[in-house]
């Protein structure tokens, strides 16, 4: 069995825990607790990690790790990034400054992104609001980071599988 470690990271509430829950074949490991921070707009937040698994055929398995979104847990980001072969960065479009959010995770995971593969996923996208999808793509180009930028609803299993497909294509083309 060949196993690849994949990281889901990105802003608070962008859907890292939800994405892993949508596709995991095992009951996901979650470390969500009631949040004391009323500004994040939901009751629970991840304080350790999420973990799930999905197999690809009979010979390959993806180990899916979700990071906490809050920057105070950045030490966990480094721990979780070790040995990963790809990273999915989720950006909640409804937060005050989604480009700034993206910049934060690009910066923290830049070594992983340059050495492995990356997909940027805009969640909760309100298409009439800026930044537009092409603004995110342009932002990536300016940073000279080559990753597809898509919008998706990670509550939908099919869409999360599509994200993984895109990531696997990146992984293959960079080998
Ligand atoms: N309306 C809408 N809701 C979404 C979408 N994607 C995810 N959600 C919801 O947004 C919330 C995301 O919460 P989590 O999955 O806990 O987010 P997280 O990224 O793990 O957050 P932290 O662990 O706190 O950093 C869930 O309630 C989802 O149902 C979307 O595209 N549209
Ligand atoms: Mg979470």
GROMACS .gro file of C-alpha atoms and ligand atoms in nm:
model
  208
    1UNK     CA    1   0.000   0.000   0.000
    2UNK     CA    2   0.142   0.335  -0.105
    3UNK     CA    3   0.039   0.616   0.127
    4UNK     CA    4   0.049   0.990   0.069
    5UNK     CA    5   0.001   1.252   0.335
    6UNK     CA    6  -0.217   1.546   0.232
    7UNK     CA    7  -0.272   1.863   0.436
    8UNK     CA    8  -0.588   2.074   0.443
    9UNK     CA    9  -0.513   2.418   0.579
   10UNK     CA   10  -0.653   2.770   0.555
   11UNK     CA   11  -0.863   3.026   0.734
   12UNK     CA   12  -1.092   2.969   1.031
   13UNK     CA   13  -1.428   2.836   0.918
   14UNK     CA   14  -1.315   2.778   0.559
   15UNK     CA   15  -1.415   2.411   0.587
   16UNK     CA   16  -1.103   2.201   0.661
   17UNK     CA   17  -1.284   1.981   0.913
   18UNK     CA   18  -1.589   1.964   0.686
   19UNK     CA   19  -1.383   1.865   0.378
   20UNK     CA   20  -1.219   1.572   0.557
   21UNK     CA   21  -1.551   1.464   0.704
   22UNK     CA   22  -1.707   1.472   0.355
   23UNK     CA   23  -1.469   1.214   0.207
   24UNK     CA   24  -1.309   1.009   0.485
   25UNK     CA   25  -1.371   0.634   0.472
   26UNK     CA   26  -1.299   0.602   0.842
   27UNK     CA   27  -1.478   0.801   1.113
   28UNK     CA   28  -1.263   1.116   1.115
   29UNK     CA   29  -1.056   1.205   1.416
   30UNK     CA   30  -1.157   1.552   1.525
   31UNK     CA   31  -1.026   1.783   1.792
   32UNK     CA   32  -1.292   2.051   1.779
   33UNK     CA   33  -1.388   2.228   2.098
   34UNK     CA   34  -1.639   2.497   2.180
   35UNK     CA   35  -1.481   2.823   2.074
   36UNK     CA   36  -1.452   3.114   2.310
   37UNK     CA   37  -1.398   3.347   2.015
   38UNK     CA   38  -1.733   3.492   1.913
   39UNK     CA   39  -1.587   3.655   1.602
   40UNK     CA   40  -1.539   3.331   1.409
   41UNK     CA   41  -1.910   3.284   1.347
   42UNK     CA   42  -1.944   2.920   1.453
   43UNK     CA   43  -1.952   2.724   1.777
   44UNK     CA   44  -1.668   2.478   1.727
   45UNK     CA   45  -1.308   2.521   1.619
   46UNK     CA   46  -1.019   2.280   1.565
   47UNK     CA   47  -0.746   2.299   1.828
   48UNK     CA   48  -0.524   2.005   1.731
   49UNK     CA   49  -0.582   1.833   1.401
   50UNK     CA   50  -0.837   1.651   1.187
   51UNK     CA   51  -0.754   1.312   1.044
   52UNK     CA   52  -0.924   1.097   0.784
   53UNK     CA   53  -0.836   0.842   0.517
   54UNK     CA   54  -0.945   0.763   0.164
   55UNK     CA   55  -0.818   0.485  -0.060
   56UNK     CA   56  -0.752   0.519  -0.430
   57UNK     CA   57  -0.798   0.179  -0.585
   58UNK     CA   58  -0.633  -0.110  -0.403
   59UNK     CA   59  -0.278   0.013  -0.389
   60UNK     CA   60  -0.288   0.375  -0.278
   61UNK     CA   61  -0.425   0.553   0.024
   62UNK     CA   62  -0.439   0.920   0.115
   63UNK     CA   63  -0.393   1.019   0.476
   64UNK     CA   64  -0.581   1.346   0.519
   65UNK     CA   65  -0.472   1.590   0.788
   66UNK     CA   66  -0.658   1.910   0.868
   67UNK     CA   67  -0.487   2.190   1.055
   68UNK     CA   68  -0.644   2.432   1.299
   69UNK     CA   69  -0.724   2.763   1.127
   70UNK     CA   70  -0.633   2.993   1.411
   71UNK     CA   71  -0.285   3.143   1.387
   72UNK     CA   72  -0.219   3.079   1.755
   73UNK     CA   73  -0.187   2.712   1.655
   74UNK     CA   74   0.079   2.780   1.390
   75UNK     CA   75   0.314   2.542   1.573
   76UNK     CA   76   0.075   2.263   1.468
   77UNK     CA   77   0.101   2.374   1.105
   78UNK     CA   78   0.473   2.299   1.108
   79UNK     CA   79   0.427   1.965   1.275
   80UNK     CA   80   0.152   1.858   1.037
   81UNK     CA   81   0.340   1.973   0.726
   82UNK     CA   82   0.623   1.727   0.786
   83UNK     CA   83   0.635   1.462   0.516
   84UNK     CA   84   0.329   1.591   0.333
   85UNK     CA   85   0.306   1.546  -0.043
   86UNK     CA   86   0.049   1.810  -0.111
   87UNK     CA   87  -0.147   2.091   0.046
   88UNK     CA   88  -0.501   2.218  -0.006
   89UNK     CA   89  -0.542   2.579   0.105
   90UNK     CA   90  -0.903   2.670   0.183
   91UNK     CA   91  -1.000   3.037   0.182
   92UNK     CA   92  -1.336   3.153   0.322
   93UNK     CA   93  -1.458   3.416   0.078
   94UNK     CA   94  -1.687   3.577   0.337
   95UNK     CA   95  -1.408   3.682   0.573
   96UNK     CA   96  -1.299   4.049   0.580
   97UNK     CA   97  -0.980   4.009   0.374
   98UNK     CA   98  -0.957   3.673   0.196
   99UNK     CA   99  -0.642   3.769   0.002
  100UNK     CA  100  -0.464   3.849   0.328
  101UNK     CA  101  -0.580   3.510   0.463
  102UNK     CA  102  -0.441   3.338   0.154
  103UNK     CA  103  -0.110   3.524   0.193
  104UNK     CA  104  -0.073   3.401   0.551
  105UNK     CA  105  -0.105   3.031   0.460
  106UNK     CA  106   0.106   3.069   0.143
  107UNK     CA  107   0.378   3.215   0.355
  108UNK     CA  108   0.366   2.949   0.627
  109UNK     CA  109   0.350   2.660   0.380
  110UNK     CA  110   0.574   2.805   0.108
  111UNK     CA  111   0.842   2.536   0.131
  112UNK     CA  112   0.583   2.261   0.105
  113UNK     CA  113   0.409   2.437  -0.184
  114UNK     CA  114   0.734   2.482  -0.378
  115UNK     CA  115   0.851   2.127  -0.318
  116UNK     CA  116   0.523   1.942  -0.356
  117UNK     CA  117   0.179   2.031  -0.488
  118UNK     CA  118  -0.095   2.275  -0.398
  119UNK     CA  119  -0.454   2.361  -0.479
  120UNK     CA  120  -0.621   2.681  -0.361
  121UNK     CA  121  -0.994   2.642  -0.291
  122UNK     CA  122  -1.223   2.940  -0.234
  123UNK     CA  123  -1.517   2.834  -0.015
  124UNK     CA  124  -1.845   3.011   0.058
  125UNK     CA  125  -1.784   3.210  -0.260
  126UNK     CA  126  -2.017   3.503  -0.324
  127UNK     CA  127  -1.955   3.556  -0.693
  128UNK     CA  128  -2.077   3.915  -0.698
  129UNK     CA  129  -1.826   4.016  -0.430
  130UNK     CA  130  -1.460   4.093  -0.479
  131UNK     CA  131  -1.204   3.949  -0.478
  132UNK     CA  132  -1.309   3.755  -0.786
  133UNK     CA  133  -1.169   3.413  -0.863
  134UNK     CA  134  -0.928   3.569  -1.113
  135UNK     CA  135  -0.803   3.809  -0.844
  136UNK     CA  136  -0.692   3.507  -0.641
  137UNK     CA  137  -0.524   3.357  -0.950
  138UNK     CA  138  -0.348   3.685  -1.024
  139UNK     CA  139  -0.235   3.705  -0.661
  140UNK     CA  140  -0.079   3.358  -0.694
  141UNK     CA  141   0.097   3.459  -1.016
  142UNK     CA  142   0.243   3.766  -0.846
  143UNK     CA  143   0.381   3.538  -0.575
  144UNK     CA  144   0.513   3.308  -0.848
  145UNK     CA  145   0.329   3.014  -0.702
  146UNK     CA  146   0.189   2.768  -0.949
  147UNK     CA  147  -0.130   2.621  -0.808
  148UNK     CA  148  -0.479   2.589  -0.953
  149UNK     CA  149  -0.735   2.821  -0.791
  150UNK     CA  150  -1.094   2.695  -0.782
  151UNK     CA  151  -1.413   2.756  -0.594
  152UNK     CA  152  -1.588   2.465  -0.427
  153UNK     CA  153  -1.841   2.367  -0.165
  154UNK     CA  154  -1.658   2.122   0.058
  155UNK     CA  155  -1.982   1.994   0.211
  156UNK     CA  156  -2.024   1.809  -0.118
  157UNK     CA  157  -1.822   1.486  -0.137
  158UNK     CA  158  -1.795   1.498  -0.518
  159UNK     CA  159  -1.639   1.842  -0.504
  160UNK     CA  160  -1.382   1.738  -0.244
  161UNK     CA  161  -1.292   1.436  -0.460
  162UNK     CA  162  -1.241   1.677  -0.749
  163UNK     CA  163  -1.005   1.886  -0.533
  164UNK     CA  164  -0.803   1.572  -0.456
  165UNK     CA  165  -0.796   1.483  -0.826
  166UNK     CA  166  -0.652   1.823  -0.910
  167UNK     CA  167  -0.394   1.785  -0.634
  168UNK     CA  168  -0.289   1.441  -0.757
  169UNK     CA  169  -0.243   1.576  -1.111
  170UNK     CA  170  -0.015   1.847  -0.966
  171UNK     CA  171   0.179   1.584  -0.773
  172UNK     CA  172   0.231   1.376  -1.086
  173UNK     CA  173   0.341   1.665  -1.304
  174UNK     CA  174   0.594   1.782  -1.048
  175UNK     CA  175   0.761   1.446  -0.990
  176LIG     N1  176  -2.272   2.835   0.302
  176LIG     C1  177  -2.165   2.757   0.292
  176LIG     N2  178  -2.119   2.698   0.403
  176LIG     C2  179  -2.008   2.622   0.393
  176LIG     C3  180  -1.940   2.604   0.270
  176LIG     N3  181  -1.832   2.527   0.293
  176LIG     C4  182  -1.835   2.498   0.426
  176LIG     N4  183  -1.942   2.554   0.486
  176LIG     C5  184  -1.980   2.549   0.627
  176LIG     O1  185  -1.882   2.625   0.695
  176LIG     C6  186  -1.845   2.564   0.819
  176LIG     C7  187  -1.697   2.526   0.815
  176LIG     O2  188  -1.662   2.481   0.941
  176LIG     P1  189  -1.535   2.389   0.968
  176LIG     O3  190  -1.531   2.275   0.872
  176LIG     O4  191  -1.537   2.360   1.113
  176LIG     O5  192  -1.417   2.489   0.933
  176LIG     P2  193  -1.262   2.473   0.967
  176LIG     O6  194  -1.191   2.526   0.846
  176LIG     O7  195  -1.232   2.336   1.009
  176LIG     O8  196  -1.246   2.578   1.087
  176LIG     P3  197  -1.137   2.583   1.209
  176LIG     O9  198  -1.106   2.444   1.250
  176LIG    O10  199  -1.208   2.661   1.315
  176LIG    O11  200  -1.019   2.659   1.154
  176LIG     C8  201  -1.935   2.441   0.832
  176LIG    O12  202  -2.047   2.477   0.910
  176LIG     C9  203  -1.975   2.410   0.688
  176LIG    O13  204  -2.100   2.346   0.680
  176LIG    C10  205  -1.991   2.669   0.153
  176LIG    O14  206  -1.937   2.660   0.041
  176LIG     N5  207  -2.104   2.744   0.170
  177LIG    MG1  208  -1.147   2.265   1.175
   0.00000   0.00000   0.00000
